[in-house]
Short mmCIF file of C-alpha atoms in Angstrom, two decimals:
data_model
loop_
_atom_site.label_atom_id
_atom_site.label_comp_id
_atom_site.label_asym_id
_atom_site.label_seq_id
_atom_site.Cartn_x
_atom_site.Cartn_y
_atom_site.Cartn_z
CA UNK A 1 105.43 106.29 90.32
CA UNK A 2 104.76 104.46 93.48
CA UNK A 3 102.35 101.61 92.14
CA UNK A 4 103.63 98.83 94.22
CA UNK A 5 101.44 99.38 97.24
CA UNK A 6 98.58 101.54 98.98
CA UNK A 7 97.00 104.25 96.95
CA UNK A 8 99.34 104.23 94.18
CA UNK A 9 98.67 100.53 93.36
CA UNK A 10 94.95 101.12 93.58
CA UNK A 11 95.10 104.15 91.25
CA UNK A 12 97.09 102.16 88.78
CA UNK A 13 94.65 99.52 88.77
CA UNK A 14 91.82 101.69 88.23
CA UNK A 15 93.66 103.16 85.34
CA UNK A 16 94.29 99.96 84.03
CA UNK A 17 90.72 98.62 84.22
CA UNK A 18 89.68 101.82 82.24
CA UNK A 19 91.90 100.88 79.35
CA UNK A 20 94.93 103.10 80.01
CA UNK A 21 98.32 102.07 78.85
CA UNK A 22 100.27 102.45 82.08
CA UNK A 23 103.83 102.38 83.12
CA UNK A 24 104.51 101.24 86.63
CA UNK A 25 107.41 102.23 88.74
CA UNK A 26 108.41 101.62 92.43
CA UNK A 27 110.91 99.78 94.49
CA UNK A 28 109.38 96.48 94.85
CA UNK A 29 109.36 94.97 91.26
CA UNK A 30 107.54 91.62 92.25
CA UNK A 31 104.47 93.90 93.23
CA UNK A 32 104.66 95.50 89.84
CA UNK A 33 105.05 92.41 88.06
CA UNK A 34 101.75 91.05 89.64
CA UNK A 35 99.95 94.13 87.89
CA UNK A 36 101.83 93.43 84.54
CA UNK A 37 100.36 89.78 84.71
CA UNK A 38 96.87 90.87 85.16
CA UNK A 39 97.26 93.46 82.30
CA UNK A 40 99.68 92.08 79.70
CA UNK A 41 98.54 94.26 77.06
CA UNK A 42 98.38 97.49 79.00
CA UNK A 43 101.11 97.64 81.58
CA UNK A 44 104.79 97.74 81.72
CA UNK A 45 106.91 98.10 84.74
CA UNK A 46 110.44 99.35 85.84
CA UNK A 47 112.17 99.15 89.16
CA UNK A 48 112.80 102.94 90.35
CA UNK A 49 113.88 104.47 93.57
CA UNK A 50 113.10 107.90 93.69
CA UNK A 51 115.92 108.39 96.03
CA UNK A 52 118.65 107.15 93.83
CA UNK A 53 120.79 109.01 91.45
CA UNK A 54 119.77 106.53 88.58
CA UNK A 55 115.89 107.06 89.14
CA UNK A 56 115.72 109.73 86.13
CA UNK A 57 117.34 107.29 83.82
CA UNK A 58 115.02 104.55 84.90
CA UNK A 59 111.90 106.63 84.41
CA UNK A 60 113.14 107.28 80.75
CA UNK A 61 113.70 103.65 80.09
CA UNK A 62 110.17 103.05 81.03
CA UNK A 63 109.06 105.55 78.90
CA UNK A 64 111.01 104.17 76.13
CA UNK A 65 109.32 100.74 76.66
CA UNK A 66 106.02 102.26 77.35
CA UNK A 67 106.15 103.97 73.76
CA UNK A 68 105.97 107.71 75.19
CA UNK A 69 104.26 109.51 77.97
CA UNK A 70 101.12 111.84 78.29
CA UNK A 71 100.23 111.87 82.06
CA UNK A 72 103.25 111.63 84.81
CA UNK A 73 101.56 110.40 88.06
CA UNK A 74 103.70 110.88 91.30
CA UNK A 75 102.57 108.82 94.31
CA UNK A 76 105.72 107.77 95.70
CA UNK A 77 106.22 109.22 99.23
CA UNK A 78 106.57 108.33 102.73
CA UNK A 79 105.55 109.41 106.32
CA UNK A 80 105.36 108.55 109.59
CA UNK A 81 104.13 110.14 112.94
CA UNK A 82 107.58 111.17 114.97
CA UNK A 83 106.63 112.82 118.01
CA UNK A 84 110.18 111.87 119.24
CA UNK A 85 111.58 113.57 116.26
CA UNK A 86 113.96 110.84 115.44
CA UNK A 87 116.61 112.10 113.03
CA UNK A 88 116.35 108.78 110.74
CA UNK A 89 112.64 109.31 110.03
CA UNK A 90 112.89 112.93 109.33
CA UNK A 91 115.83 112.80 107.11
CA UNK A 92 114.14 109.66 105.11
CA UNK A 93 111.16 111.60 104.71
CA UNK A 94 112.84 114.53 103.33
CA UNK A 95 114.89 112.20 101.04
CA UNK A 96 111.94 110.63 99.51
CA UNK A 97 109.33 113.35 99.57
CA UNK A 98 111.87 116.32 98.87
CA UNK A 99 114.56 115.22 96.86
CA UNK A 100 113.01 112.26 95.24
CA UNK A 101 109.84 114.24 94.37
CA UNK A 102 111.93 116.91 92.80
CA UNK A 103 114.13 114.48 91.02
CA UNK A 104 111.31 112.86 89.31
CA UNK A 105 108.62 115.47 88.98
CA UNK A 106 111.48 117.51 87.53
CA UNK A 107 112.57 114.88 85.20
CA UNK A 108 108.78 114.44 83.77
CA UNK A 109 108.81 118.35 83.30
CA UNK A 110 112.07 118.23 81.26
CA UNK A 111 110.41 115.30 79.11
CA UNK A 112 107.31 117.32 78.32
CA UNK A 113 109.01 120.17 77.56
CA UNK A 114 111.31 118.50 75.29
CA UNK A 115 108.61 116.48 73.57
CA UNK A 116 108.65 118.79 70.76
CA UNK A 117 111.95 119.83 69.33
CA UNK A 118 111.07 123.19 67.94
CA UNK A 119 112.48 126.37 69.51
CA UNK A 120 110.70 128.83 71.83
CA UNK A 121 111.08 132.39 70.17
CA UNK A 122 112.52 134.88 72.38
CA UNK A 123 109.18 136.86 72.31
CA UNK A 124 106.69 133.81 72.45
CA UNK A 125 105.94 134.06 76.07
CA UNK A 126 104.97 137.72 75.64
CA UNK A 127 101.26 137.28 74.65
CA UNK A 128 98.88 134.42 75.14
CA UNK A 129 98.15 134.70 71.27
CA UNK A 130 101.65 133.67 70.50
CA UNK A 131 101.55 130.85 72.89
CA UNK A 132 98.60 129.59 71.25
CA UNK A 133 100.28 129.94 67.68
CA UNK A 134 103.01 127.66 68.74
CA UNK A 135 100.81 124.69 69.13
CA UNK A 136 103.04 123.07 71.33
CA UNK A 137 101.94 119.58 72.80
CA UNK A 138 103.10 119.16 76.51
CA UNK A 139 101.53 116.81 79.01
CA UNK A 140 99.93 116.46 82.26
CA UNK A 141 101.98 116.23 85.92
CA UNK A 142 99.75 114.80 88.75
CA UNK A 143 101.23 114.81 92.24
CA UNK A 144 99.80 113.59 95.54
CA UNK A 145 100.80 115.99 98.19
CA UNK A 146 98.55 116.41 101.05
CA UNK A 147 96.47 118.73 103.38
CA UNK A 148 99.30 118.50 105.69
CA UNK A 149 101.25 121.01 103.55
CA UNK A 150 98.44 123.62 104.82
CA UNK A 151 99.87 123.77 108.14
CA UNK A 152 102.93 122.58 110.10
CA UNK A 153 101.84 119.20 111.95
CA UNK A 154 103.30 118.43 115.13
CA UNK A 155 102.90 114.68 114.94
CA UNK A 156 104.56 114.60 111.82
CA UNK A 157 106.97 117.55 111.17
CA UNK A 158 108.92 116.54 108.15
CA UNK A 159 106.09 115.08 106.72
CA UNK A 160 104.00 118.46 106.71
CA UNK A 161 107.18 120.16 105.90
CA UNK A 162 107.81 118.38 102.85
CA UNK A 163 104.17 118.24 101.56
CA UNK A 164 104.38 122.45 101.70
CA UNK A 165 107.45 122.05 99.54
CA UNK A 166 105.57 119.92 97.16
CA UNK A 167 102.59 122.48 97.06
CA UNK A 168 105.15 125.22 96.30
CA UNK A 169 107.09 123.31 93.82
CA UNK A 170 104.19 122.50 91.80
CA UNK A 171 102.94 126.04 91.78
CA UNK A 172 106.19 127.14 90.48
CA UNK A 173 106.11 124.71 87.70
CA UNK A 174 102.80 125.78 86.57
CA UNK A 175 103.93 129.45 86.25
CA UNK A 176 106.98 128.15 84.51
CA UNK A 177 104.86 126.46 81.99
CA UNK A 178 102.62 129.00 81.41
CA UNK A 179 105.48 131.61 81.03
CA UNK A 180 107.52 129.45 78.72
CA UNK A 181 104.19 128.47 76.61
CA UNK A 182 104.84 125.00 77.30
CA UNK A 183 101.32 123.68 77.65
CA UNK A 184 102.27 121.28 80.59
CA UNK A 185 99.23 121.09 82.93
CA UNK A 186 99.95 120.66 86.78
CA UNK A 187 97.38 119.13 88.92
CA UNK A 188 98.07 119.04 93.03
CA UNK A 189 96.12 116.50 94.58
CA UNK A 190 95.89 117.18 98.28
CA UNK A 191 93.99 114.33 100.25
CA UNK A 192 92.98 114.52 103.97
CA UNK A 193 93.94 112.29 106.39
CA UNK A 194 93.58 108.65 104.75
CA UNK A 195 93.32 105.66 106.70
CA UNK A 196 96.87 104.33 106.60
CA UNK A 197 99.62 103.49 108.82
CA UNK A 198 100.90 107.02 108.54
CA UNK A 199 98.11 108.20 111.12
CA UNK A 200 97.33 104.76 112.88
CA UNK A 201 96.88 105.52 116.54
CA UNK A 202 96.20 109.17 115.99
CA UNK A 203 93.27 111.20 116.96
CA UNK A 204 93.14 113.06 113.45
CA UNK A 205 89.40 113.49 112.66
CA UNK A 206 87.65 112.68 109.36
CA UNK A 207 89.50 109.63 108.24
CA UNK A 208 89.16 108.70 104.69
CA UNK A 209 88.85 105.56 103.06
CA UNK A 210 91.96 104.61 100.68
CA UNK A 211 89.90 103.13 98.01
CA UNK A 212 87.09 106.12 97.63
CA UNK A 213 90.48 108.38 97.87
CA UNK A 214 91.82 106.51 94.77
CA UNK A 215 88.66 106.99 92.80
CA UNK A 216 88.92 110.58 93.33
CA UNK A 217 92.28 110.79 92.35
CA UNK A 218 91.40 109.02 88.83
CA UNK A 219 88.64 111.55 88.40
CA UNK A 220 91.13 114.56 89.13
CA UNK A 221 93.60 112.79 86.70
CA UNK A 222 90.96 112.68 83.95
CA UNK A 223 89.54 116.41 84.64
CA UNK A 224 92.96 118.27 85.32
CA UNK A 225 91.98 120.63 88.01
CA UNK A 226 94.94 122.79 89.16
CA UNK A 227 94.28 121.77 93.00
CA UNK A 228 92.08 118.90 94.27
CA UNK A 229 91.36 118.58 98.17
CA UNK A 230 89.78 115.44 98.72
CA UNK A 231 87.09 115.32 99.99
CA UNK A 232 84.52 118.25 100.48
CA UNK A 233 84.79 118.02 104.00
CA UNK A 234 88.35 118.81 104.04
CA UNK A 235 87.80 121.65 101.71
CA UNK A 236 86.07 123.34 104.40
CA UNK A 237 88.46 122.22 107.19
CA UNK A 238 91.35 123.57 105.32
CA UNK A 239 89.59 126.86 104.56
CA UNK A 240 89.12 127.11 108.31
CA UNK A 241 92.79 126.28 109.11
CA UNK A 242 94.21 129.10 106.86
CA UNK A 243 92.14 131.54 108.95
CA UNK A 244 93.55 130.43 112.06
CA UNK A 245 96.49 132.65 113.90
CA UNK A 246 99.52 130.97 114.90
CA UNK A 247 98.80 131.17 118.47
CA UNK A 248 95.58 129.18 118.12
CA UNK A 249 97.31 126.53 115.77
CA UNK A 250 99.88 125.68 118.33
CA UNK A 251 97.55 124.89 121.03
CA UNK A 252 95.49 122.32 119.01
CA UNK A 253 95.59 118.94 120.81
CA UNK A 254 97.00 116.86 117.73
CA UNK A 255 100.04 115.23 119.51
CA UNK A 256 99.42 112.75 122.26
CA UNK A 257 101.78 113.13 125.35
CA UNK A 258 104.55 110.66 125.91
#
């Protein structure tokens, strides 16, 4: 989801080059068709706008055309520095990164939950042994959030807030999957500041190359970690952020004055 441009397109291309069968989804169908023409035996596409009520229906149409789904990768998202706190920017970010994210990640979770039609017994979740005996086949949900969800970032308030929402939502789904013996793996990928238009003109440190990040995302898709912070420098940075008291954080010079 979100394969028409940026890292989403690069990740899709890398997976196709590895021989994966990939369902491509985004708002801009023409960009998806270009990838389908490059890999006609491996790729199918569907126009999906995560902010629209029919997005879940369109996702299921894509899954049917693909012949099933084992991994759902959610890379659809927007963000923009908004020091003036313009309401259109804030609300559009919440609509895409909050409501759209919930709509499609939830749809993927329900699809994997329902892949097998056998009922979960009332006592199945009581012990891990009983869960294993069910032998249920779930799936893998991968979502690209951000280290921006770790702390509130003044230059992009709604962006960092929605990324924090995504982090918590994925953690909750992971617990839900475990408790219900669904065998649905959850991977929360949290890149650092990638050199994209979102941070153009900012003084954010340690900007990452988008292509390098895409390769690390594919690696995480294959290895299924619970959380992957990209890259090692940001793992150290985030660990330090978590230790900062609020009075120190709010004084960090991340926002340029008007």
